[in-house]
Amino acid sequence: MQITFLGGCQAVGGSGIFVNAGESRILADYGIYMNRRNEPKFPLPPPEEVDAAFMTHAHLDHSGAFPKLYASDDFPLYLTPPTYDFINLLYDDMFRLQRFPFGKEEKRKTLKNSVPVNYGQNISLNHDCKITFLNAGHIPGSYSLLIEAEGKRLLYTSDFNTIKTQLLEDANFGHLKLDALILESTYALETHPNRATTEKQFISTVNKTLQDGGIVLVPAFAVARSQEILCLLHKNLMDYPITLDGMARGASRIMTQYPDYVRDYELLLKSLSSCHWVKDNRDRVNAIFTPGIIVSTAGMLQGGPIDHYINILAEEPNNAVLLVSFQVPGTPGRTLLETGKYPIEGKMGKVNSLVKFFNFSSHSDRPQLFNTIESLKRNSNPTVFLVHGEKKVCTTFREEVEEEFKLETFCPKNGETFII
């Protein structure tokens, strides 16, 4: 088995992995780099013709570059039904925000070549390669990829989370026996705060803001994070109106179609039905003049209706902007978090409202990554490849994994090839 890393090495974004597995040439993910302001950046091109491709989930840093390949090629693309619907939504938003060397026709071809799969399902490629799809616990429809060929077993975790959330079940790979592990390392040097504690602090801040007569604005990712926040608010019996706006509305409609991909479907339905869905600008005006909670895209304050809300709510110190999504460096959300400033009416201005970040990460942190490796080592001694993490994070974590577990560990570079 031969692995070539095309993207996502010593960086977060642009994931892409090419695997020669028996007679099958496999592409796992093909995303864009999300923090590029000018020309979009993509992974390296696949070194050989692709027999089958696998989209582990809908986030654009794993899925956004697939249309580029379908401009000149055709091959089956395996994804879950929710992922299919999410990318149909997210691709259009991607095209609105930035210019790409592909568009709606390439999107159409991407969707046309898609093949639906589900958690726990097995498929065979060319009779000598077995593929298994495992719940990754990251967003609805996300999977980790187990590849078996030539007597070798490779697990590509992609983005994964081993704790339960309001929305999702956890990932569990401890039972697997592996020869190689491609492991995300986004938060390999960080420990997330306790989830229950974070939820309590978030609800406490929301309640205090509302009791003081303020409005709570929650910028959140459209897929999963918005719905998780709504579930949390519903469980805590908010007596104030909750407004849902932006692309989170479309993502929520999609999610209601797939009860098997969420942890508590009834909670999701109740959460979505108990909030007010914005239909037009009149609803937005009502939301900003009524004490309550507004959940809206974009999570990093790039695009969507969020700009409209902040421009109006920023002046009042009784209001709160509660960030619940990761803020990529260079985005308006990161700037707001670090400086307290935001472009108001075209100029950088101070935000007088409370600005606070709550870590609702859907990625595994350092303890979760260590526990995953420890559980896998009980059954095998896989070679470990660290991806989807900044250079310093990958190199430091590699040394720790080698010292703690005595496993051969690599921080590959884009373009490098390894034989298992």
Tab-separated table of C-alpha atoms in Angstrom:
chain	number	residue	atom	x	y	z
A	1	MET	CA	0.000	0.000	0.000
A	2	GLN	CA	1.357	3.415	-1.015
A	3	ILE	CA	0.260	6.763	0.427
A	4	THR	CA	0.903	10.131	-1.240
A	5	PHE	CA	0.001	13.278	0.680
A	6	LEU	CA	-1.407	15.966	-1.614
A	7	GLY	CA	-2.493	18.589	0.928
A	8	GLY	CA	-3.280	19.349	4.537
A	9	CYS	CA	0.301	18.650	5.644
A	10	GLN	CA	1.795	20.831	8.387
A	11	ALA	CA	-1.188	23.147	7.872
A	12	VAL	CA	-4.924	23.211	8.505
A	13	GLY	CA	-6.870	23.120	5.250
A	14	GLY	CA	-6.544	21.731	1.760
A	15	SER	CA	-6.798	18.084	2.801
A	16	GLY	CA	-6.031	15.507	0.123
A	17	ILE	CA	-4.600	11.975	0.290
A	18	PHE	CA	-3.922	9.567	-2.582
A	19	VAL	CA	-3.643	5.837	-1.837
A	20	ASN	CA	-2.520	3.023	-4.121
A	21	ALA	CA	-4.343	0.095	-2.549
A	22	GLY	CA	-3.967	-3.109	-4.537
A	23	GLU	CA	-5.275	-2.357	-7.997
A	24	SER	CA	-7.262	0.645	-6.749
A	25	ARG	CA	-6.173	4.262	-6.871
A	26	ILE	CA	-8.053	6.110	-4.158
A	27	LEU	CA	-8.455	9.813	-3.422
A	28	ALA	CA	-9.531	10.656	0.129
A	29	ASP	CA	-10.746	14.264	0.420
A	30	TYR	CA	-9.793	17.187	-1.808
A	31	GLY	CA	-10.329	20.504	-0.059
A	32	ILE	CA	-9.383	24.152	-0.296
A	33	TYR	CA	-7.226	26.248	2.017
A	34	MET	CA	-9.741	28.397	3.881
A	35	ASN	CA	-7.577	31.326	4.986
A	36	ARG	CA	-6.448	32.509	1.555
A	37	ARG	CA	-7.659	36.022	0.769
A	38	ASN	CA	-6.487	36.245	-2.843
A	39	GLU	CA	-6.219	33.334	-5.267
A	40	PRO	CA	-7.693	30.115	-3.873
A	41	LYS	CA	-5.143	27.412	-3.086
A	42	PHE	CA	-5.709	23.698	-3.696
A	43	PRO	CA	-3.939	20.428	-2.890
A	44	LEU	CA	-1.462	18.976	-5.386
A	45	PRO	CA	-3.077	17.133	-8.303
A	46	PRO	CA	-3.480	13.361	-7.941
A	47	PRO	CA	-0.329	11.668	-9.325
A	48	GLU	CA	-2.328	9.026	-11.210
A	49	GLU	CA	-5.804	8.530	-12.597
A	50	VAL	CA	-8.367	8.215	-9.787
A	51	ASP	CA	-10.503	5.058	-9.615
A	52	ALA	CA	-12.636	6.134	-6.665
A	53	ALA	CA	-12.839	9.190	-4.404
A	54	PHE	CA	-14.116	9.618	-0.869
A	55	MET	CA	-15.470	12.810	0.673
A	56	THR	CA	-15.316	12.330	4.437
A	57	HIS	CA	-17.537	15.330	5.178
A	58	ALA	CA	-18.884	18.564	3.748
A	59	HIS	CA	-16.514	21.140	5.245
A	60	LEU	CA	-14.832	22.961	2.383
A	61	ASP	CA	-11.283	22.352	3.607
A	62	HIS	CA	-12.004	18.685	2.842
A	63	SER	CA	-14.498	18.943	-0.019
A	64	GLY	CA	-14.138	22.297	-1.772
A	65	ALA	CA	-11.670	21.350	-4.536
A	66	PHE	CA	-13.449	18.266	-5.894
A	67	PRO	CA	-15.223	20.274	-8.648
A	68	LYS	CA	-11.781	21.214	-9.997
A	69	LEU	CA	-11.105	17.539	-10.732
A	70	TYR	CA	-14.496	16.916	-12.297
A	71	ALA	CA	-13.817	19.641	-14.844
A	72	SER	CA	-11.815	17.048	-16.791
A	73	ASP	CA	-12.478	13.662	-15.205
A	74	ASP	CA	-15.175	11.253	-14.046
A	75	PHE	CA	-14.927	8.802	-11.166
A	76	PRO	CA	-17.304	7.687	-8.389
A	77	LEU	CA	-17.384	9.903	-5.308
A	78	TYR	CA	-18.516	8.133	-2.139
A	79	LEU	CA	-20.264	10.275	0.474
A	80	THR	CA	-23.156	10.053	2.906
A	81	PRO	CA	-26.579	11.453	1.929
A	82	PRO	CA	-26.318	14.436	4.350
A	83	THR	CA	-22.895	15.314	2.915
A	84	TYR	CA	-24.385	15.329	-0.593
A	85	ASP	CA	-27.036	17.851	0.434
A	86	PHE	CA	-24.622	19.958	2.481
A	87	ILE	CA	-22.115	20.397	-0.355
A	88	ASN	CA	-24.943	21.283	-2.721
A	89	LEU	CA	-25.596	24.179	-0.327
A	90	LEU	CA	-21.991	25.028	0.611
A	91	TYR	CA	-20.592	25.060	-2.923
A	92	ASP	CA	-22.991	27.829	-3.944
A	93	ASP	CA	-21.928	29.876	-0.940
A	94	MET	CA	-18.269	29.215	-1.769
A	95	PHE	CA	-18.770	30.545	-5.293
A	96	ARG	CA	-20.421	33.703	-3.922
A	97	LEU	CA	-17.544	34.492	-1.581
A	98	GLN	CA	-14.595	33.937	-3.917
A	99	ARG	CA	-13.746	33.427	-7.577
A	100	PHE	CA	-12.719	29.872	-8.531
A	101	PRO	CA	-11.500	28.279	-11.784
A	102	PHE	CA	-14.672	26.190	-11.765
A	103	GLY	CA	-18.339	26.777	-11.165
A	104	LYS	CA	-21.862	25.416	-11.428
A	105	GLU	CA	-21.142	22.974	-14.267
A	106	GLU	CA	-18.299	21.360	-12.312
A	107	LYS	CA	-20.516	21.297	-9.234
A	108	ARG	CA	-23.177	19.496	-11.270
A	109	LYS	CA	-20.647	16.881	-12.394
A	110	THR	CA	-19.429	16.398	-8.829
A	111	LEU	CA	-22.942	15.704	-7.617
A	112	LYS	CA	-23.711	13.527	-10.633
A	113	ASN	CA	-20.781	11.220	-9.834
A	114	SER	CA	-21.695	10.831	-6.173
A	115	VAL	CA	-22.510	7.425	-4.669
A	116	PRO	CA	-24.376	7.312	-1.319
A	117	VAL	CA	-22.919	5.305	1.591
A	118	ASN	CA	-23.740	4.955	5.283
A	119	TYR	CA	-21.935	4.311	8.555
A	120	GLY	CA	-20.843	0.716	8.984
A	121	GLN	CA	-21.195	-0.040	5.289
A	122	ASN	CA	-18.508	-1.985	3.403
A	123	ILE	CA	-17.729	-1.723	-0.298
A	124	SER	CA	-15.182	-3.493	-2.496
A	125	LEU	CA	-13.043	-1.880	-5.193
A	126	ASN	CA	-11.563	-4.040	-7.975
A	127	HIS	CA	-12.136	-7.150	-5.816
A	128	ASP	CA	-8.932	-6.599	-3.804
A	129	CYS	CA	-9.674	-3.482	-1.764
A	130	LYS	CA	-12.251	-3.203	1.021
A	131	ILE	CA	-13.535	0.134	2.282
A	132	THR	CA	-15.434	0.669	5.552
A	133	PHE	CA	-17.155	3.897	6.623
A	134	LEU	CA	-17.034	4.740	10.343
A	135	ASN	CA	-18.869	7.503	12.195
A	136	ALA	CA	-16.378	10.325	12.829
A	137	GLY	CA	-18.547	12.272	15.317
A	138	HIS	CA	-17.527	15.575	13.676
A	139	ILE	CA	-20.633	16.823	11.837
A	140	PRO	CA	-23.724	14.954	10.626
A	141	GLY	CA	-22.682	12.619	7.821
A	142	SER	CA	-18.947	12.770	8.539
A	143	TYR	CA	-17.032	9.505	8.337
A	144	SER	CA	-13.561	8.103	8.917
A	145	LEU	CA	-12.202	5.806	6.228
A	146	LEU	CA	-10.829	2.302	6.788
A	147	ILE	CA	-8.950	0.943	3.763
A	148	GLU	CA	-7.928	-2.746	3.585
A	149	ALA	CA	-5.760	-4.051	0.742
A	150	GLU	CA	-2.648	-6.175	0.178
A	151	GLY	CA	-2.910	-7.490	3.740
A	152	LYS	CA	-2.662	-3.950	5.160
A	153	ARG	CA	-5.185	-1.850	7.086
A	154	LEU	CA	-5.121	1.950	6.972
A	155	LEU	CA	-7.411	4.298	8.929
A	156	TYR	CA	-7.798	7.896	7.798
A	157	THR	CA	-9.594	9.623	10.655
A	158	SER	CA	-10.185	12.908	8.832
A	159	ASP	CA	-11.747	15.332	11.354
A	160	PHE	CA	-13.163	13.382	14.287
A	161	ASN	CA	-14.474	13.811	17.815
A	162	THR	CA	-14.581	11.163	20.551
A	163	ILE	CA	-16.982	12.931	22.914
A	164	LYS	CA	-20.751	13.111	22.648
A	165	THR	CA	-22.274	16.513	21.939
A	166	GLN	CA	-25.835	17.819	22.029
A	167	LEU	CA	-26.075	16.892	18.350
A	168	LEU	CA	-23.839	13.875	17.679
A	169	GLU	CA	-22.642	10.525	18.930
A	170	ASP	CA	-18.925	10.049	19.507
A	171	ALA	CA	-16.361	8.300	17.308
A	172	ASN	CA	-14.726	5.091	18.552
A	173	PHE	CA	-11.833	3.352	16.803
A	174	GLY	CA	-10.369	1.456	19.756
A	175	HIS	CA	-11.393	-1.960	18.456
A	176	LEU	CA	-9.440	-1.650	15.196
A	177	LYS	CA	-6.203	-3.436	14.319
A	178	LEU	CA	-4.148	-1.220	12.005
A	179	ASP	CA	-0.912	-1.068	10.052
A	180	ALA	CA	-1.136	2.679	9.451
A	181	LEU	CA	-3.025	5.629	10.922
A	182	ILE	CA	-3.495	9.029	9.292
A	183	LEU	CA	-4.500	11.198	12.238
A	184	GLU	CA	-5.757	14.773	12.371
A	185	SER	CA	-3.697	16.886	14.775
A	186	THR	CA	-5.513	20.225	14.755
A	187	TYR	CA	-5.581	20.485	18.558
A	188	ALA	CA	-2.778	18.056	19.389
A	189	LEU	CA	-1.180	20.545	21.807
A	190	GLU	CA	-4.407	21.823	23.384
A	191	THR	CA	-6.915	20.527	25.895
A	192	HIS	CA	-10.482	21.640	25.351
A	193	PRO	CA	-12.372	22.821	28.413
A	194	ASN	CA	-14.888	20.384	29.831
A	195	ARG	CA	-17.908	20.391	27.508
A	196	ALA	CA	-20.513	20.506	30.269
A	197	THR	CA	-18.686	23.413	31.922
A	198	THR	CA	-18.535	25.297	28.620
A	199	GLU	CA	-22.258	24.785	28.107
A	200	LYS	CA	-23.061	26.071	31.607
A	201	GLN	CA	-20.870	29.153	31.130
A	202	PHE	CA	-22.461	29.871	27.771
A	203	ILE	CA	-26.006	29.600	29.144
A	204	SER	CA	-25.059	31.739	32.151
A	205	THR	CA	-23.707	34.497	29.887
A	206	VAL	CA	-26.810	34.330	27.697
A	207	ASN	CA	-29.107	34.589	30.706
A	208	LYS	CA	-27.240	37.515	32.233
A	209	THR	CA	-27.269	39.459	28.957
A	210	LEU	CA	-30.993	38.883	28.501
A	211	GLN	CA	-31.813	39.782	32.091
A	212	ASP	CA	-29.913	43.050	31.628
A	213	GLY	CA	-32.135	43.858	28.652
A	214	GLY	CA	-29.557	43.039	25.996
A	215	ILE	CA	-29.581	41.005	22.797
A	216	VAL	CA	-27.357	37.958	22.326
A	217	LEU	CA	-25.823	37.466	18.882
A	218	VAL	CA	-24.325	34.018	18.231
A	219	PRO	CA	-22.359	33.802	14.969
A	220	ALA	CA	-22.094	30.074	14.193
A	221	PHE	CA	-21.135	27.705	11.418
A	222	ALA	CA	-24.154	26.800	9.297
A	223	VAL	CA	-23.604	23.041	9.492
A	224	ALA	CA	-23.796	21.464	12.962
A	225	ARG	CA	-22.655	24.330	15.213
A	226	SER	CA	-25.802	26.414	14.747
A	227	GLN	CA	-28.009	23.394	15.407
A	228	GLU	CA	-25.965	22.343	18.447
A	229	ILE	CA	-26.398	25.796	19.960
A	230	LEU	CA	-30.144	25.710	19.291
A	231	CYS	CA	-30.403	22.302	20.986
A	232	LEU	CA	-28.510	23.629	23.992
A	233	LEU	CA	-30.735	26.701	24.234
A	234	HIS	CA	-33.894	24.604	23.957
A	235	LYS	CA	-32.768	22.190	26.679
A	236	ASN	CA	-32.249	25.143	28.998
A	237	LEU	CA	-35.805	26.426	28.464
A	238	MET	CA	-35.103	29.934	27.251
A	239	ASP	CA	-38.044	32.264	27.882
A	240	TYR	CA	-36.838	34.730	25.251
A	241	PRO	CA	-37.343	34.606	21.476
A	242	ILE	CA	-34.678	32.808	19.461
A	243	THR	CA	-34.097	33.849	15.848
A	244	LEU	CA	-32.370	31.696	13.193
A	245	ASP	CA	-30.863	33.386	10.153
A	246	GLY	CA	-28.402	32.847	7.309
A	247	MET	CA	-27.348	29.620	5.651
A	248	ALA	CA	-28.005	27.806	8.934
A	249	ARG	CA	-31.654	27.746	7.843
A	250	GLY	CA	-30.896	25.662	4.754
A	251	ALA	CA	-28.521	23.407	6.691
A	252	SER	CA	-31.197	22.884	9.337
A	253	ARG	CA	-33.761	21.852	6.733
A	254	ILE	CA	-31.287	19.293	5.425
A	255	MET	CA	-30.577	17.933	8.890
A	256	THR	CA	-34.250	17.295	9.611
A	257	GLN	CA	-34.276	14.850	6.677
A	258	TYR	CA	-31.693	12.540	8.286
A	259	PRO	CA	-32.770	11.363	11.744
A	260	ASP	CA	-30.189	8.547	11.777
A	261	TYR	CA	-27.304	11.015	11.616
A	262	VAL	CA	-28.040	12.955	14.810
A	263	ARG	CA	-27.954	11.859	18.421
A	264	ASP	CA	-31.402	13.103	19.513
A	265	TYR	CA	-33.685	13.735	16.568
A	266	GLU	CA	-36.641	14.815	18.700
A	267	LEU	CA	-34.508	17.415	20.466
A	268	LEU	CA	-33.328	18.732	17.106
A	269	LEU	CA	-36.888	19.042	15.789
A	270	LYS	CA	-38.127	20.781	18.941
A	271	SER	CA	-35.149	23.149	18.885
A	272	LEU	CA	-35.757	24.140	15.280
A	273	SER	CA	-39.520	24.498	15.626
A	274	SER	CA	-39.285	26.644	18.749
A	275	CYS	CA	-37.195	29.372	17.115
A	276	HIS	CA	-38.223	31.991	14.569
A	277	TRP	CA	-36.777	31.546	11.073
A	278	VAL	CA	-36.011	34.821	9.329
A	279	LYS	CA	-37.966	35.240	6.093
A	280	ASP	CA	-37.142	38.827	5.154
A	281	ASN	CA	-35.537	42.059	6.358
A	282	ARG	CA	-38.592	42.898	8.445
A	283	ASP	CA	-37.834	39.850	10.586
A	284	ARG	CA	-34.238	41.055	11.001
A	285	VAL	CA	-35.445	44.461	12.162
A	286	ASN	CA	-37.750	42.847	14.708
A	287	ALA	CA	-34.898	40.638	15.983
A	288	ILE	CA	-32.549	43.525	16.736
A	289	PHE	CA	-35.136	45.538	18.642
A	290	THR	CA	-36.450	42.716	20.818
A	291	PRO	CA	-34.470	41.215	23.738
A	292	GLY	CA	-33.613	37.717	22.626
A	293	ILE	CA	-31.057	35.489	20.927
A	294	ILE	CA	-30.008	35.570	17.277
A	295	VAL	CA	-28.152	32.563	15.825
A	296	SER	CA	-26.795	33.331	12.389
A	297	THR	CA	-24.044	32.672	9.889
A	298	ALA	CA	-21.296	33.314	9.224
A	299	GLY	CA	-19.393	31.669	12.070
A	300	MET	CA	-16.186	33.637	11.374
A	301	LEU	CA	-18.117	36.835	10.493
A	302	GLN	CA	-17.340	36.479	6.772
A	303	GLY	CA	-20.484	36.946	4.709
A	304	GLY	CA	-24.066	36.151	5.617
A	305	PRO	CA	-26.436	38.403	7.583
A	306	ILE	CA	-24.065	38.643	10.551
A	307	ASP	CA	-22.599	41.943	9.316
A	308	HIS	CA	-26.058	43.529	9.410
A	309	TYR	CA	-26.581	42.479	13.010
A	310	ILE	CA	-23.167	43.496	14.369
A	311	ASN	CA	-23.275	46.917	12.735
A	312	ILE	CA	-26.424	47.687	14.712
A	313	LEU	CA	-25.828	45.800	17.962
A	314	ALA	CA	-22.158	46.723	18.482
A	315	GLU	CA	-22.861	50.120	20.023
A	316	GLU	CA	-24.785	48.874	23.045
A	317	PRO	CA	-22.693	47.477	25.945
A	318	ASN	CA	-25.667	45.477	27.235
A	319	ASN	CA	-25.574	43.308	24.111
A	320	ALA	CA	-23.275	40.302	23.635
A	321	VAL	CA	-21.512	38.712	20.662
A	322	LEU	CA	-20.774	35.125	21.666
A	323	LEU	CA	-18.394	33.355	19.294
A	324	VAL	CA	-18.834	29.579	19.303
A	325	SER	CA	-16.888	28.641	16.155
A	326	PHE	CA	-13.146	28.505	15.485
A	327	GLN	CA	-11.814	31.824	14.161
A	328	VAL	CA	-9.199	31.422	11.412
A	329	PRO	CA	-6.394	34.024	11.605
A	330	GLY	CA	-7.119	36.945	9.292
A	331	THR	CA	-10.891	36.619	9.452
A	332	PRO	CA	-13.116	39.369	10.889
A	333	GLY	CA	-14.026	37.031	13.743
A	334	ARG	CA	-10.400	36.550	14.799
A	335	THR	CA	-9.785	40.304	14.503
A	336	LEU	CA	-12.811	41.014	16.700
A	337	LEU	CA	-11.670	38.481	19.267
A	338	GLU	CA	-8.110	39.829	19.419
A	339	THR	CA	-8.716	43.585	19.097
A	340	GLY	CA	-12.363	44.188	19.986
A	341	LYS	CA	-12.792	45.912	16.624
A	342	TYR	CA	-14.964	45.177	13.597
A	343	PRO	CA	-15.576	46.989	10.271
A	344	ILE	CA	-18.635	49.129	11.062
A	345	GLU	CA	-20.002	51.167	8.150
A	346	GLY	CA	-16.780	50.561	6.245
A	347	LYS	CA	-14.377	51.582	9.020
A	348	MET	CA	-12.769	49.602	11.819
A	349	GLY	CA	-14.652	50.529	14.936
A	350	LYS	CA	-14.716	49.416	18.540
A	351	VAL	CA	-17.419	46.942	19.503
A	352	ASN	CA	-18.894	48.049	22.828
A	353	SER	CA	-20.895	44.851	23.291
A	354	LEU	CA	-19.506	41.977	25.298
A	355	VAL	CA	-17.373	39.755	23.030
A	356	LYS	CA	-16.617	36.286	24.331
A	357	PHE	CA	-15.441	32.973	22.856
A	358	PHE	CA	-16.784	29.565	23.926
A	359	ASN	CA	-14.983	26.431	22.775
A	360	PHE	CA	-17.560	24.124	21.201
A	361	SER	CA	-14.954	22.380	19.056
A	362	SER	CA	-15.959	19.324	17.038
A	363	HIS	CA	-12.318	18.170	16.761
A	364	SER	CA	-10.481	15.838	19.111
A	365	ASP	CA	-8.090	17.572	21.483
A	366	ARG	CA	-4.789	16.371	22.930
A	367	PRO	CA	-6.233	13.938	25.534
A	368	GLN	CA	-8.644	12.491	22.974
A	369	LEU	CA	-5.858	11.989	20.439
A	370	PHE	CA	-3.644	10.320	23.030
A	371	ASN	CA	-6.506	8.072	24.137
A	372	THR	CA	-7.203	7.121	20.521
A	373	ILE	CA	-3.594	6.140	19.899
A	374	GLU	CA	-3.400	4.295	23.218
A	375	SER	CA	-6.522	2.256	22.447
A	376	LEU	CA	-5.262	1.365	18.966
A	377	LYS	CA	-1.869	0.330	20.304
A	378	ARG	CA	-3.488	-2.338	22.453
A	379	ASN	CA	-4.258	-4.279	19.257
A	380	SER	CA	-1.453	-3.226	16.905
A	381	ASN	CA	1.548	-0.983	16.283
A	382	PRO	CA	0.493	1.273	13.425
A	383	THR	CA	2.747	3.732	11.657
A	384	VAL	CA	1.289	7.158	12.438
A	385	PHE	CA	1.026	10.076	10.007
A	386	LEU	CA	0.024	13.438	11.478
A	387	VAL	CA	-1.921	15.810	9.217
A	388	HIS	CA	-4.342	18.753	9.498
A	389	GLY	CA	-2.232	20.658	12.000
A	390	GLU	CA	0.224	23.544	11.919
A	391	LYS	CA	3.903	22.644	11.512
A	392	LYS	CA	4.913	23.275	15.118
A	393	VAL	CA	1.927	21.307	16.386
A	394	CYS	CA	2.688	18.299	14.163
A	395	THR	CA	6.408	18.177	14.907
A	396	THR	CA	5.973	18.542	18.662
A	397	PHE	CA	3.197	15.955	18.807
A	398	ARG	CA	5.230	13.547	16.654
A	399	GLU	CA	8.047	13.575	19.239
A	400	GLU	CA	5.568	12.968	22.037
A	401	VAL	CA	3.861	10.070	20.257
A	402	GLU	CA	7.189	8.423	19.482
A	403	GLU	CA	8.364	8.801	23.075
A	404	GLU	CA	5.092	7.759	24.722
A	405	PHE	CA	4.010	4.912	22.449
A	406	LYS	CA	7.216	3.900	20.639
A	407	LEU	CA	5.397	4.125	17.313
A	408	GLU	CA	7.036	5.231	14.083
A	409	THR	CA	5.490	8.658	13.461
A	410	PHE	CA	5.780	11.110	10.569
A	411	CYS	CA	4.779	14.677	9.809
A	412	PRO	CA	4.562	14.337	6.020
A	413	LYS	CA	5.023	17.206	3.611
A	414	ASN	CA	2.781	17.849	0.632
A	415	GLY	CA	3.985	15.623	-2.207
A	416	GLU	CA	5.675	13.005	-0.016
A	417	THR	CA	5.008	9.309	-0.611
A	418	PHE	CA	5.256	6.464	1.909
A	419	ILE	CA	4.981	2.698	1.508
A	420	ILE	CA	3.225	0.641	4.180
